[in-house]
GROMACS .gro file of C-alpha atoms in nm:
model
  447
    1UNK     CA    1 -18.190  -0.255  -0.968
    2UNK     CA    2 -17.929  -0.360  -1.193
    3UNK     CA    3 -17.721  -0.655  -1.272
    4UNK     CA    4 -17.371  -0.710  -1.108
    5UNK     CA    5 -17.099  -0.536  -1.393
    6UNK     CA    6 -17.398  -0.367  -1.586
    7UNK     CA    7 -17.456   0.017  -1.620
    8UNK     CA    8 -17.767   0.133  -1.570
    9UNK     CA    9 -17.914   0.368  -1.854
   10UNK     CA   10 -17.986   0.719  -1.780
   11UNK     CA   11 -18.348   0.681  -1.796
   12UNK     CA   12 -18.328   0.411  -1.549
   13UNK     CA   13 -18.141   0.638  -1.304
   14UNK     CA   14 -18.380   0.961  -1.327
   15UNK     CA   15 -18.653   0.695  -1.261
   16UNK     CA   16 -18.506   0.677  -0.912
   17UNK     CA   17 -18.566   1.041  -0.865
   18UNK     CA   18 -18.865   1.169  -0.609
   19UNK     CA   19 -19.024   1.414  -0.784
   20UNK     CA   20 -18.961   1.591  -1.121
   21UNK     CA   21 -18.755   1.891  -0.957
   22UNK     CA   22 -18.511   1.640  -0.866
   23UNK     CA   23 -18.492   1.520  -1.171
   24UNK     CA   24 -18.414   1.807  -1.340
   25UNK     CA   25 -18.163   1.954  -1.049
   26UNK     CA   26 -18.018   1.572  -1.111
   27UNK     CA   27 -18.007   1.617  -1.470
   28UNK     CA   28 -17.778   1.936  -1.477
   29UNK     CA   29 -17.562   1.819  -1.244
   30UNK     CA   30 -17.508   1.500  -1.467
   31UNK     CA   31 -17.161   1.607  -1.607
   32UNK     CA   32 -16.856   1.667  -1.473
   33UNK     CA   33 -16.804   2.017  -1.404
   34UNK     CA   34 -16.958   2.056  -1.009
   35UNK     CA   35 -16.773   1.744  -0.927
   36UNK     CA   36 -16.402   1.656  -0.824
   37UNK     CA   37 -16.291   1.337  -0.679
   38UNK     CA   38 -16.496   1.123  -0.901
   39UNK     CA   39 -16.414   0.733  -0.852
   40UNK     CA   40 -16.615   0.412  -0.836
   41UNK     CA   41 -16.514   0.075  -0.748
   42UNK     CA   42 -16.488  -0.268  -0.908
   43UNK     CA   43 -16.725  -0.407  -0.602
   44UNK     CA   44 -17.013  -0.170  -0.705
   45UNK     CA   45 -16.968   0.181  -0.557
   46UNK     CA   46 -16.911   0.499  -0.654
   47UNK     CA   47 -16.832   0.852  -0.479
   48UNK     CA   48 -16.791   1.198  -0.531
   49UNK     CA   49 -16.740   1.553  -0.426
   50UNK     CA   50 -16.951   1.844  -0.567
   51UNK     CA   51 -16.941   2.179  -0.536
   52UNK     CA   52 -17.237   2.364  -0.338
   53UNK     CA   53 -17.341   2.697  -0.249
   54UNK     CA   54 -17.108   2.678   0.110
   55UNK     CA   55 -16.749   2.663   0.118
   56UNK     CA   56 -16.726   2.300   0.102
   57UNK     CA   57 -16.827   2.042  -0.117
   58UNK     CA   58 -17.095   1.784  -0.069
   59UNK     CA   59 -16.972   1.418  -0.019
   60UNK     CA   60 -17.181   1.236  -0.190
   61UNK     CA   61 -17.140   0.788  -0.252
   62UNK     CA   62 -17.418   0.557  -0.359
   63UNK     CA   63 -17.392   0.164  -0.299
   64UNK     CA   64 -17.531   0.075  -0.657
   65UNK     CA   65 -17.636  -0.318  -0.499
   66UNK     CA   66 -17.932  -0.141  -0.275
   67UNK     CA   67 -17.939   0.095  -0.412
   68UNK     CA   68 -17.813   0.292  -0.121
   69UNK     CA   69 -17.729   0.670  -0.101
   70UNK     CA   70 -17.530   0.883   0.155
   71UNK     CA   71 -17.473   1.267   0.114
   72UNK     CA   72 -17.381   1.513   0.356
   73UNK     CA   73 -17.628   1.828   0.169
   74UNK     CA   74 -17.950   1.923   0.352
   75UNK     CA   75 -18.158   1.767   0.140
   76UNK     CA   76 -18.451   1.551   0.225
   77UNK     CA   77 -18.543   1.392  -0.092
   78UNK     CA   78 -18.420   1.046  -0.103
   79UNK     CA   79 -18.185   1.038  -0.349
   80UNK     CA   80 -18.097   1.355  -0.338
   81UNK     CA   81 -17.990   1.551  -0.658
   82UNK     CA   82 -17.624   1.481  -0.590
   83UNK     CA   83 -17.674   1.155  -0.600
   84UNK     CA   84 -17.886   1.153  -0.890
   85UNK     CA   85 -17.628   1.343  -1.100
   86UNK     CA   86 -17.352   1.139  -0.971
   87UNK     CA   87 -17.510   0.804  -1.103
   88UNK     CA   88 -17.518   1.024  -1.441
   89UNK     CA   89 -17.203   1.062  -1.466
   90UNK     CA   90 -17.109   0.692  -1.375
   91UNK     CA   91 -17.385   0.570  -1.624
   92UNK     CA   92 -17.210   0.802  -1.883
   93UNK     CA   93 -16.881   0.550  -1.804
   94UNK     CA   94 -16.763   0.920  -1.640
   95UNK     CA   95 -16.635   0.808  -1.335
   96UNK     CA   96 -16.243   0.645  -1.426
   97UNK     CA   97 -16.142   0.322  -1.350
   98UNK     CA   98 -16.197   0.177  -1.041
   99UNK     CA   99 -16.006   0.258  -0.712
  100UNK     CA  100 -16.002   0.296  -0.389
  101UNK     CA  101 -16.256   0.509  -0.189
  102UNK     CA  102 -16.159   0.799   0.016
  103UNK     CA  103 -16.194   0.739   0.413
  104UNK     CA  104 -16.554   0.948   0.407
  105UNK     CA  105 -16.681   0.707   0.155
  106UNK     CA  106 -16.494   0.403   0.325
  107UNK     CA  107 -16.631   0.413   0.657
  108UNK     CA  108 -16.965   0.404   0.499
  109UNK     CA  109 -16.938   0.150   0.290
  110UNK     CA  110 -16.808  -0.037   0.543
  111UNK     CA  111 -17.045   0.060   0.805
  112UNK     CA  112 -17.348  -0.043   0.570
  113UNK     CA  113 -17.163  -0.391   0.457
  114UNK     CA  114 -17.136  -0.471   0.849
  115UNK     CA  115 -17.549  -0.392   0.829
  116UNK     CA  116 -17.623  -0.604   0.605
  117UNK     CA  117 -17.439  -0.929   0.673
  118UNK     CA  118 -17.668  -1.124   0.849
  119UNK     CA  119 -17.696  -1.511   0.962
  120UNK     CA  120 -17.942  -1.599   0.756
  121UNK     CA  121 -18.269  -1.692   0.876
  122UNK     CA  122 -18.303  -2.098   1.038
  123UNK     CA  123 -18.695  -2.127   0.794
  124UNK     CA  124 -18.884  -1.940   0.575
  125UNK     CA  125 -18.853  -1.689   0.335
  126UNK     CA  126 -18.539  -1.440   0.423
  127UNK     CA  127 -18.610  -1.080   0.514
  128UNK     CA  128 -18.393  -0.935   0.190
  129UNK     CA  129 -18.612  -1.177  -0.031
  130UNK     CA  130 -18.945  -1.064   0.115
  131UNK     CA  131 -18.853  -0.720   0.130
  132UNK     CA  132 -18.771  -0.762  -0.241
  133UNK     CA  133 -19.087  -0.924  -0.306
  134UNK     CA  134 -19.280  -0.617  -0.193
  135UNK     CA  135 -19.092  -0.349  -0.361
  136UNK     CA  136 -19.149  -0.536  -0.694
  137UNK     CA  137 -19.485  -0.547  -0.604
  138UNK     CA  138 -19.507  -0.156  -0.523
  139UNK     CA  139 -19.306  -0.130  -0.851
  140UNK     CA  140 -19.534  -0.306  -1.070
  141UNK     CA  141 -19.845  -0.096  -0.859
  142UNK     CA  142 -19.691   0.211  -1.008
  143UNK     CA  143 -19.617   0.102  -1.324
  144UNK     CA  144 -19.979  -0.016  -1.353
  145UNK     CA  145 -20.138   0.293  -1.270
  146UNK     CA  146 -19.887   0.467  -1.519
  147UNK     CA  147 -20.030   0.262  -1.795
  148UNK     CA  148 -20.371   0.305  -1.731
  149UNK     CA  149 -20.300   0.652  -1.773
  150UNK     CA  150 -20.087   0.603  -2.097
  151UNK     CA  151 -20.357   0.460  -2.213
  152UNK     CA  152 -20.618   0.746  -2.161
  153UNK     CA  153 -20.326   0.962  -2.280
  154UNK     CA  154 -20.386   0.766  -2.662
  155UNK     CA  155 -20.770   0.718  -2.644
  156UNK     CA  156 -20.772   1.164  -2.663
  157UNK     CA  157 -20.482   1.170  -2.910
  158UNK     CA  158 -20.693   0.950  -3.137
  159UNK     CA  159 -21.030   1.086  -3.023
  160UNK     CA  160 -20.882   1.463  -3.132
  161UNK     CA  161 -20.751   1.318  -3.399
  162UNK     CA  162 -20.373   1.359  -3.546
  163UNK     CA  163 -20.418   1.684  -3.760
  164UNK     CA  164 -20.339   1.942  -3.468
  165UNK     CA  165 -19.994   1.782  -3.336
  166UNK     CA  166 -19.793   1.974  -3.482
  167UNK     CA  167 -19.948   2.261  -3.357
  168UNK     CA  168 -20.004   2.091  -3.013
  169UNK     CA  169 -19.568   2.070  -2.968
  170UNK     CA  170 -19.394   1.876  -2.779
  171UNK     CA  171 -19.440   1.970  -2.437
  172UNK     CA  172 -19.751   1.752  -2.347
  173UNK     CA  173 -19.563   1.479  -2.462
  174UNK     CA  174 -19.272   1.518  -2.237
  175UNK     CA  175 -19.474   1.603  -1.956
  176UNK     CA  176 -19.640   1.260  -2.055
  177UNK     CA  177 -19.298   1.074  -2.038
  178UNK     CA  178 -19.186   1.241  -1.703
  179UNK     CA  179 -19.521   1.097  -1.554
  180UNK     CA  180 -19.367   0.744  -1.721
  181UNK     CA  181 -19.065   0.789  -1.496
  182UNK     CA  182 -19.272   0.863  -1.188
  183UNK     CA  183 -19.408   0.552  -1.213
  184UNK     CA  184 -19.100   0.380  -1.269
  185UNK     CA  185 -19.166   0.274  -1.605
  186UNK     CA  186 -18.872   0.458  -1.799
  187UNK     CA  187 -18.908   0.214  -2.111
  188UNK     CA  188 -19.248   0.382  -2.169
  189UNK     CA  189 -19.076   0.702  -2.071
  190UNK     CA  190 -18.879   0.677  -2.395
  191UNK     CA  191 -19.179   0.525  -2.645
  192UNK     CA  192 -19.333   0.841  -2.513
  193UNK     CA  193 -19.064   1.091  -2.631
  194UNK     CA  194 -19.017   0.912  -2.934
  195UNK     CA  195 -19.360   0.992  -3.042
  196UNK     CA  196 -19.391   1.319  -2.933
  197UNK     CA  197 -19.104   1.380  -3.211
  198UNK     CA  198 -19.294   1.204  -3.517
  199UNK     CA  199 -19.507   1.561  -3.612
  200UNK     CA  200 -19.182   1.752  -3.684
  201UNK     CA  201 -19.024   1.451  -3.863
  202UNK     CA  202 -19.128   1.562  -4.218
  203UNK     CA  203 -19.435   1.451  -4.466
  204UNK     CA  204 -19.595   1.136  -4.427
  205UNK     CA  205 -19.546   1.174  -3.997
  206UNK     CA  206 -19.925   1.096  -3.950
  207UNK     CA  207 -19.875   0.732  -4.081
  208UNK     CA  208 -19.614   0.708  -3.905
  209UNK     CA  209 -19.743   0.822  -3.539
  210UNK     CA  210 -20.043   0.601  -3.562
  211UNK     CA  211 -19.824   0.312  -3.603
  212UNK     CA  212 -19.607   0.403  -3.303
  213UNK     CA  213 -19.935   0.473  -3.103
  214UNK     CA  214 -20.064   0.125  -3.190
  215UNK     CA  215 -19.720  -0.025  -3.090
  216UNK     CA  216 -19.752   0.152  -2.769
  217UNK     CA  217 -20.091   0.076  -2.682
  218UNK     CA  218 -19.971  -0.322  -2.749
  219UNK     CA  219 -19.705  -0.279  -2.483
  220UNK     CA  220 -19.934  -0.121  -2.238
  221UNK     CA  221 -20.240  -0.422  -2.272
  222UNK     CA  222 -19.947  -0.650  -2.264
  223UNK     CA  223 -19.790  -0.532  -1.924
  224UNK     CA  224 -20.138  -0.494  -1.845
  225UNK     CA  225 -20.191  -0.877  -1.884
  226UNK     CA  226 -19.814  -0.967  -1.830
  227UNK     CA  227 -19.954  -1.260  -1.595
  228UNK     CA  228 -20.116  -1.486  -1.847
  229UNK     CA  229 -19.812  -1.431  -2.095
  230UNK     CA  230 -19.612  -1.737  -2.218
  231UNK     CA  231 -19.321  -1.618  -2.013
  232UNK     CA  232 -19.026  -1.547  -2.264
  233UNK     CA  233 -19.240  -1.321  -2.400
  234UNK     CA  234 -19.360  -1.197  -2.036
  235UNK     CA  235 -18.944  -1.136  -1.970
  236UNK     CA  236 -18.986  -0.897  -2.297
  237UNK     CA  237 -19.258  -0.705  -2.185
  238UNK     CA  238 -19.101  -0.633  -1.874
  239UNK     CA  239 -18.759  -0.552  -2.063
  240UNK     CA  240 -18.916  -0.258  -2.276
  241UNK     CA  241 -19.127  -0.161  -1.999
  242UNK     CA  242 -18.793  -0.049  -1.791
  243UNK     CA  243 -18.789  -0.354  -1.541
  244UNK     CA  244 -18.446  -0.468  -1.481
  245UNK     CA  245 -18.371  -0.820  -1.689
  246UNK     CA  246 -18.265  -1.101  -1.449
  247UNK     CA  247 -17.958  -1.350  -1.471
  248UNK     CA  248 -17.648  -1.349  -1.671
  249UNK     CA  249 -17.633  -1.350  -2.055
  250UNK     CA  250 -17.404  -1.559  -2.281
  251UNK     CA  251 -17.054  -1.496  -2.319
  252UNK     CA  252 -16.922  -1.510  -2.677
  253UNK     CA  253 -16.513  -1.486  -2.772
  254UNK     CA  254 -16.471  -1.438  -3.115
  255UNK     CA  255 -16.324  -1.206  -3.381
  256UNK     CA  256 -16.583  -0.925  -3.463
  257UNK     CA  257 -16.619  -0.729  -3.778
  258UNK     CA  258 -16.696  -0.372  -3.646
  259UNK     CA  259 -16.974  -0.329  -3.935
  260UNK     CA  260 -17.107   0.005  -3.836
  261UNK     CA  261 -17.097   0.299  -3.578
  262UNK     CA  262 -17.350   0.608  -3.597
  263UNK     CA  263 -17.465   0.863  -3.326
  264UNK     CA  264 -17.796   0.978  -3.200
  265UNK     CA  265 -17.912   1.232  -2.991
  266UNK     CA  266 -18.235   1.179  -2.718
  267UNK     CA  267 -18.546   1.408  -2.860
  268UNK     CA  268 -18.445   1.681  -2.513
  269UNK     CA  269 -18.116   1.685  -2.622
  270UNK     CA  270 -17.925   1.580  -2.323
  271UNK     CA  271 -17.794   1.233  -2.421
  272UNK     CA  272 -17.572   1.086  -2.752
  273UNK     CA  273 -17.644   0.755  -2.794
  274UNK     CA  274 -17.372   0.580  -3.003
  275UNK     CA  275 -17.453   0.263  -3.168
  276UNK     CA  276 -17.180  -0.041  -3.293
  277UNK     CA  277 -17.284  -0.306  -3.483
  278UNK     CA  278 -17.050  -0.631  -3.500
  279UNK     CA  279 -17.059  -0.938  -3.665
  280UNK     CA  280 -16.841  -1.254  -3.512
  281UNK     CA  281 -16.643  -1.427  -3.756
  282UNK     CA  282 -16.667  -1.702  -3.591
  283UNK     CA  283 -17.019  -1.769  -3.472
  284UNK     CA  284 -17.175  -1.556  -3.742
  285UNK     CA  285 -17.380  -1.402  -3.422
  286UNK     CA  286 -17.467  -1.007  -3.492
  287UNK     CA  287 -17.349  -0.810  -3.132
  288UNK     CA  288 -17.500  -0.438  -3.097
  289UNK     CA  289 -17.262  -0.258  -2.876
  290UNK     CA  290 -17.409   0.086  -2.687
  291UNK     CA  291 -17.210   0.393  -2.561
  292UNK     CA  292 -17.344   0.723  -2.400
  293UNK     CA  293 -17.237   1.051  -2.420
  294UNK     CA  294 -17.344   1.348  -2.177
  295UNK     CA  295 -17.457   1.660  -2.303
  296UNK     CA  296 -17.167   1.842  -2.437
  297UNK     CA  297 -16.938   1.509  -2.439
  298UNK     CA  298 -16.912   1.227  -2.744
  299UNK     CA  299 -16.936   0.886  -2.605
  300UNK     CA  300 -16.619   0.736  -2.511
  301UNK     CA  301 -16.551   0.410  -2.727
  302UNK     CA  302 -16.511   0.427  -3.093
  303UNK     CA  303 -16.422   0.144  -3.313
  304UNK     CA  304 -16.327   0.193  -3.701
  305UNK     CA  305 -16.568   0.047  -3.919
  306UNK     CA  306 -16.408  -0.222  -4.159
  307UNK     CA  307 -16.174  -0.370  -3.875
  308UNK     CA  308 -16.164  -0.709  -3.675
  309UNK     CA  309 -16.077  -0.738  -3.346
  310UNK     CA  310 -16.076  -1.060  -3.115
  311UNK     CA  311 -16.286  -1.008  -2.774
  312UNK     CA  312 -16.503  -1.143  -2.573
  313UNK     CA  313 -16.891  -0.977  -2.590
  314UNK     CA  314 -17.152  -1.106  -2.312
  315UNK     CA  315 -17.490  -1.051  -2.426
  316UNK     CA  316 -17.778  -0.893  -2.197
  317UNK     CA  317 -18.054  -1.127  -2.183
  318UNK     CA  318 -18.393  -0.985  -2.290
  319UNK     CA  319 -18.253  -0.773  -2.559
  320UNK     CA  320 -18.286  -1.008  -2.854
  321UNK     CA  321 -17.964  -1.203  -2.852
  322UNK     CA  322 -17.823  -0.865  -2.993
  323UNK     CA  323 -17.758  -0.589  -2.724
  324UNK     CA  324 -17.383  -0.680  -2.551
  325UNK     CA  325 -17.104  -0.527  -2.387
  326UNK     CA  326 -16.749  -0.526  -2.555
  327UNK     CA  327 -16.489  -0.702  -2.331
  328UNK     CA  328 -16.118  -0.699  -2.305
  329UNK     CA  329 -15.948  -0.732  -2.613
  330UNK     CA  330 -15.686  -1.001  -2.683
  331UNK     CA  331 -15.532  -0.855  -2.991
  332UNK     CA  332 -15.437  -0.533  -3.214
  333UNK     CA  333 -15.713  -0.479  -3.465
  334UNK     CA  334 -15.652  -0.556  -3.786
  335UNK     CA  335 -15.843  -0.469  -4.142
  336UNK     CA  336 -16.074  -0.741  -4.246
  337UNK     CA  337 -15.935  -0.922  -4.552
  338UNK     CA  338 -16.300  -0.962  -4.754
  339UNK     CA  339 -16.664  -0.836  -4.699
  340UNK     CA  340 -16.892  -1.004  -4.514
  341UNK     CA  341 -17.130  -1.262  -4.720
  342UNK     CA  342 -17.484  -1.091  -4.747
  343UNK     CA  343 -17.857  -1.245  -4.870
  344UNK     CA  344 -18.111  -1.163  -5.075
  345UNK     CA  345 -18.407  -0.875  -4.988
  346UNK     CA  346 -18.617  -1.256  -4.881
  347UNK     CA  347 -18.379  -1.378  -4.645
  348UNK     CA  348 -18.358  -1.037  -4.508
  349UNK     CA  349 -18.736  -0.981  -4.494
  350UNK     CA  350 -18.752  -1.367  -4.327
  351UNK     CA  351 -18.503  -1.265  -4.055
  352UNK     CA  352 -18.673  -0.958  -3.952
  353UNK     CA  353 -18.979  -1.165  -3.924
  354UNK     CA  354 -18.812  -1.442  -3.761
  355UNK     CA  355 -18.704  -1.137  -3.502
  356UNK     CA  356 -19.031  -1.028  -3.463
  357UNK     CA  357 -19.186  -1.317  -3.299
  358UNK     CA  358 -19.014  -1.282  -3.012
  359UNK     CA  359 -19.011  -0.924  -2.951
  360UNK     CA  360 -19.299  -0.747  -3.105
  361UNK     CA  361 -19.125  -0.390  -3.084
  362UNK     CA  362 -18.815  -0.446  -3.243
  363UNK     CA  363 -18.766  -0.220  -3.496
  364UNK     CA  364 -18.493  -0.332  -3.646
  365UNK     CA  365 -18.288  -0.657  -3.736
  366UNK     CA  366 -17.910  -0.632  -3.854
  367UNK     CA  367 -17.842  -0.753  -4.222
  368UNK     CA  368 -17.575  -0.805  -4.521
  369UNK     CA  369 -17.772  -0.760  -4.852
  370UNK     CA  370 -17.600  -0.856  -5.120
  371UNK     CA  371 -17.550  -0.865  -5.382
  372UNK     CA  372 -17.771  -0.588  -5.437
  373UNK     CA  373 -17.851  -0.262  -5.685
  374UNK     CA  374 -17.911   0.069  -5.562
  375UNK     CA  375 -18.187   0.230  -5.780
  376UNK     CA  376 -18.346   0.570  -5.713
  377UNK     CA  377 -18.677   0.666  -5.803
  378UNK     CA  378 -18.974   0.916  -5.776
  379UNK     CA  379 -19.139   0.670  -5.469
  380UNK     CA  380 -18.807   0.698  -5.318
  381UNK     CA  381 -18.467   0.452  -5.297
  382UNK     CA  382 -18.494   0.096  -5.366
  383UNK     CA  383 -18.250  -0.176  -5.313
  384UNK     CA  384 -18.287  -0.457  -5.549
  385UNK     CA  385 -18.192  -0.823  -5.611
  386UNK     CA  386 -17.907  -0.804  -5.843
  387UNK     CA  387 -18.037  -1.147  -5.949
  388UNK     CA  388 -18.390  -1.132  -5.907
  389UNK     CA  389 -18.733  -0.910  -5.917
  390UNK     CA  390 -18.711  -0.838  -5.565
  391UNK     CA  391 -18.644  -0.499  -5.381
  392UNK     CA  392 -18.654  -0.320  -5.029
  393UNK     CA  393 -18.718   0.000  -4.995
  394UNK     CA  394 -18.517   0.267  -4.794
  395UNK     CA  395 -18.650   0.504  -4.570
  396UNK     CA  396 -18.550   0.847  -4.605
  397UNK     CA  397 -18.747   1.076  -4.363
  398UNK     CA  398 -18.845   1.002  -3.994
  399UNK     CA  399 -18.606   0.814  -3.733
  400UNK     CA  400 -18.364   0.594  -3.815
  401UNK     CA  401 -18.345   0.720  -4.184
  402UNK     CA  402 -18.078   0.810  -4.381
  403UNK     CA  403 -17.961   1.136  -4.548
  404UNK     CA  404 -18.006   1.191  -4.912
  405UNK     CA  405 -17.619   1.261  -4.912
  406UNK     CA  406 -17.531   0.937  -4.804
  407UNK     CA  407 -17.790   0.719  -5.072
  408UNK     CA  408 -17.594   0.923  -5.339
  409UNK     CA  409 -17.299   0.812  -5.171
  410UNK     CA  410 -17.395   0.461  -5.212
  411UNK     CA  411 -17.474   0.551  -5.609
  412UNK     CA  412 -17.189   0.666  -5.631
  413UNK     CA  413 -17.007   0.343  -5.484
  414UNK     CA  414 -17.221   0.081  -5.699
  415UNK     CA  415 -17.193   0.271  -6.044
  416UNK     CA  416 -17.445   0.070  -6.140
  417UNK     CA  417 -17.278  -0.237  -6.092
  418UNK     CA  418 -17.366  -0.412  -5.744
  419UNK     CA  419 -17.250  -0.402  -5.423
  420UNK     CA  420 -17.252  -0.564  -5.092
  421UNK     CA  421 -17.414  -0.322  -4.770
  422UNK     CA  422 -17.474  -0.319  -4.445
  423UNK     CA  423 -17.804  -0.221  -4.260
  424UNK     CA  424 -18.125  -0.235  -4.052
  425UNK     CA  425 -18.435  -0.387  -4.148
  426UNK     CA  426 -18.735  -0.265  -4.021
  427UNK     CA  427 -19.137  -0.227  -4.087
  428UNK     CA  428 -18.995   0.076  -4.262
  429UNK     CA  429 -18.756  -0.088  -4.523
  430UNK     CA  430 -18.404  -0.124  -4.503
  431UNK     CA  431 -18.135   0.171  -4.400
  432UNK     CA  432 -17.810   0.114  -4.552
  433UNK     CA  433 -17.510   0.204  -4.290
  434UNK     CA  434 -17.158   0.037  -4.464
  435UNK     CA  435 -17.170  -0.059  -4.802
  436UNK     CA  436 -16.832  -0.294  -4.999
  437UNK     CA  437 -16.778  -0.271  -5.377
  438UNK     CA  438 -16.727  -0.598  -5.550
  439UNK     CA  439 -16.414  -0.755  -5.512
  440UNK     CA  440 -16.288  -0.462  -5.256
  441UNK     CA  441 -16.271  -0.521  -4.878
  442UNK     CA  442 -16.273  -0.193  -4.764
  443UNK     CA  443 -16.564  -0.068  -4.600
  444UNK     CA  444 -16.712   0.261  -4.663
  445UNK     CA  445 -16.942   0.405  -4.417
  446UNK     CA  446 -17.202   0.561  -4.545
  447UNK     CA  447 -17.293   0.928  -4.430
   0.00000   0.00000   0.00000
């Protein structure tokens, strides 16, 4: 289910869950006020107690290499909603540092370790391997059937037609996306939600949901036909279909310029996603760094924009060359003495292109612009070539825009005169996140 040192997401977990009471019994009992005696361990293991109904608590510990689950509630779903909401909180990072388990969770952890080592078998294909085999198989059954059914789900949005969404709401939608995780697929799961939001996302949001319906419908023909894919682009289709990526990614030391950090919050509310985008000094390599947040709770990790510090990041494979997880750091962080170089609105444009060929549903690609002119206007914001007749534009309603506040902001900072900034660039345009006045290395964020 997962790789060896990597949390799974939250979608990923509730995918695990029976039926869609569990899911929301495991959802709400996702943070930590049921539970006491939280711990995990660095072998892949975590345990907890949690307040019930009776006098005493449930123990509940899940062996995250099976997964495997062990609770001493009635229940007979398998997992059962303690379990569930205990592999929230760990995927939340809400679980400590690892320790050592108490006896209860011991002698089961030991008792299924003594299961499962085996001699392994004198020919032919081992039992684990086989029996991994088939349960891919199932998996990819279910996720079939789930896109067949996506699909249906867009032939009647289109066949209606777009005008009566925002009447419609959002609750078809979501009940669209929990049928995603039922059949395992949370990746669609989260396309799903995404575009349920579009109709309350301001003017222009018709645009703007057709194009996420197309780019859904492409990721549902090409799971569909996954088979005959050239098969780096098969591993991405799997990827943003919710499938687990295989192997180990690269492991990069270097000192990082922490370029940006901005929060988001999941369209039902119950997740913060924080995002941190580094550059390495180094290697030049862009690293996108990911923290969660239960409801209620700000992610953990927070790293001041404008600062270097010297880690190692290993990158996940299938997400890019971008999406990695922050190390141990060797050193204090320090200010960076410059800004970063940037391009031109070209090489930016080139990049995201560049980007695009091997992952059709990126919608983004990190970039330095610069140096650059921010010029308002009755279309909207531009950014243009301070040499040159070229410009992006920036997006300022739907997702991933930013605030009118913060484009002032920016204004503000250039003066007229121009500046160096940090961003995304998407099918959208280009949404400015840090931005440097000449000669100046401090970085102002922008809001």
């Amino acid at each position: 289910m997962t790789e060896q040192g990597v949390r799974w997401t939250a979608e990923q977990v509730l995918a695990l869950a029976p039926d869609d009471a569990s899911r929301k019994a495991g959802g709400r009992l996702g943070g930590a006020g049921p539970w006491s005696q939280i711990g995990g361990s660095a072998s892949g293991s975590v345990w907890g107690l949690c307040k019930g109904s009776g006098s005493k608590p449930y123990r509940t510990v899940v062996d995250l290499a099976g997964p495997a689950y062990k609770c001493s509630c009635p229940s007979r779903k398998f997992p059962c909603k303690h379990a569930l909401g205990l592999l929230l909180l760990w995927s939340a990072e809400g679980v400590g540092e690892p320790g050592e388990a108490p006896e209860w969770a011991a002698q089961w952890l030991a008792e299924r370790a003594a299961k499962t080592e085996r001699p392994a078998a004198p020919a032919g294909r081992p039992a684990d391997e086989e029996g991994a085999r088939r349960r891919a198989e199932r998996r990819a059954a279910r996720i079939g059937a789930g896109v067949t059914e996506l699909e249906q789900r867009l032939a009647d949005l289109l066949r209606g037609g777009l005008a009566g969404q925002e009447q419609a709401g959002y609750a078809g939608w979501e009940e669209t996306a929990a049928r995603m995780v039922d059949a395992q697929a949370p990746g669609l799961a989260g396309r799903v939600r995404e575009l349920g939001t579009i109709p309350s996302c301001g003017p222009g949001w018709p645009a703007r949901m057709l194009e996420e319906a197309a780019l859904l419908h492409l990721l549902d023909r090409a799971w569909l036909g996954v088979s005959a894919l050239p098969a780096e682009l098969a591993a991405t289709v799997r990827s943003r279909v919710g499938l687990p990526a295989s192997g180990e990614g690269e492991a990069v030391r270097d000192r990082w310029l922490v370029l940006a950090q901005y929060d988001s919050v999941s369209p039902d509310g119950r997740l913060t996603t924080r995002r941190i985008w580094l550059r390495g000094l180094g290697s030049g390599r862009p690293a996108l760094v990911l923290d969660f947040g239960p409801p209620g709770r700000a992610p953990g990790l927070a790293l001041p924009v404008g600062l270097v510090l010297e880690a190692e990041v290993r990158f996940r494979p299938r997400s890019a060359g971008l999406r990695g997880d922050l190390g141990d750091r060797s050193a204090a962080a320090v200010p960076c003495p410059e800004a970063p170089a940037g391009v031109g609105t070209g090489a930016a444009l080139e990049a995201y292109g560049a980007a695009l060929r091997e992952d059709p549903w990126l919608e983004s690609w990190p970039v330095v612009l610069g140096p650059v002119i921010p010029i308002p206007g009755e279309l909207g914001w531009q950014l243009a070539d301070a040499a040159g007749d070229c410009a992006l534009p920036v997006p300022v309603t739907g997702a991933g825009s930013r605030s009118r506040g913060g484009l002032w902001q920016l204004a503000a900072l250039s003066g007229g005169s121009p500046v160096t900034v940090f961003g995304e660039c998407g099918h959208r345009g280009f949404t400015p996140l840090t931005a440097w006045q000449p000669g100046s290395s401090e970085a102002v964020p922008l809001a």
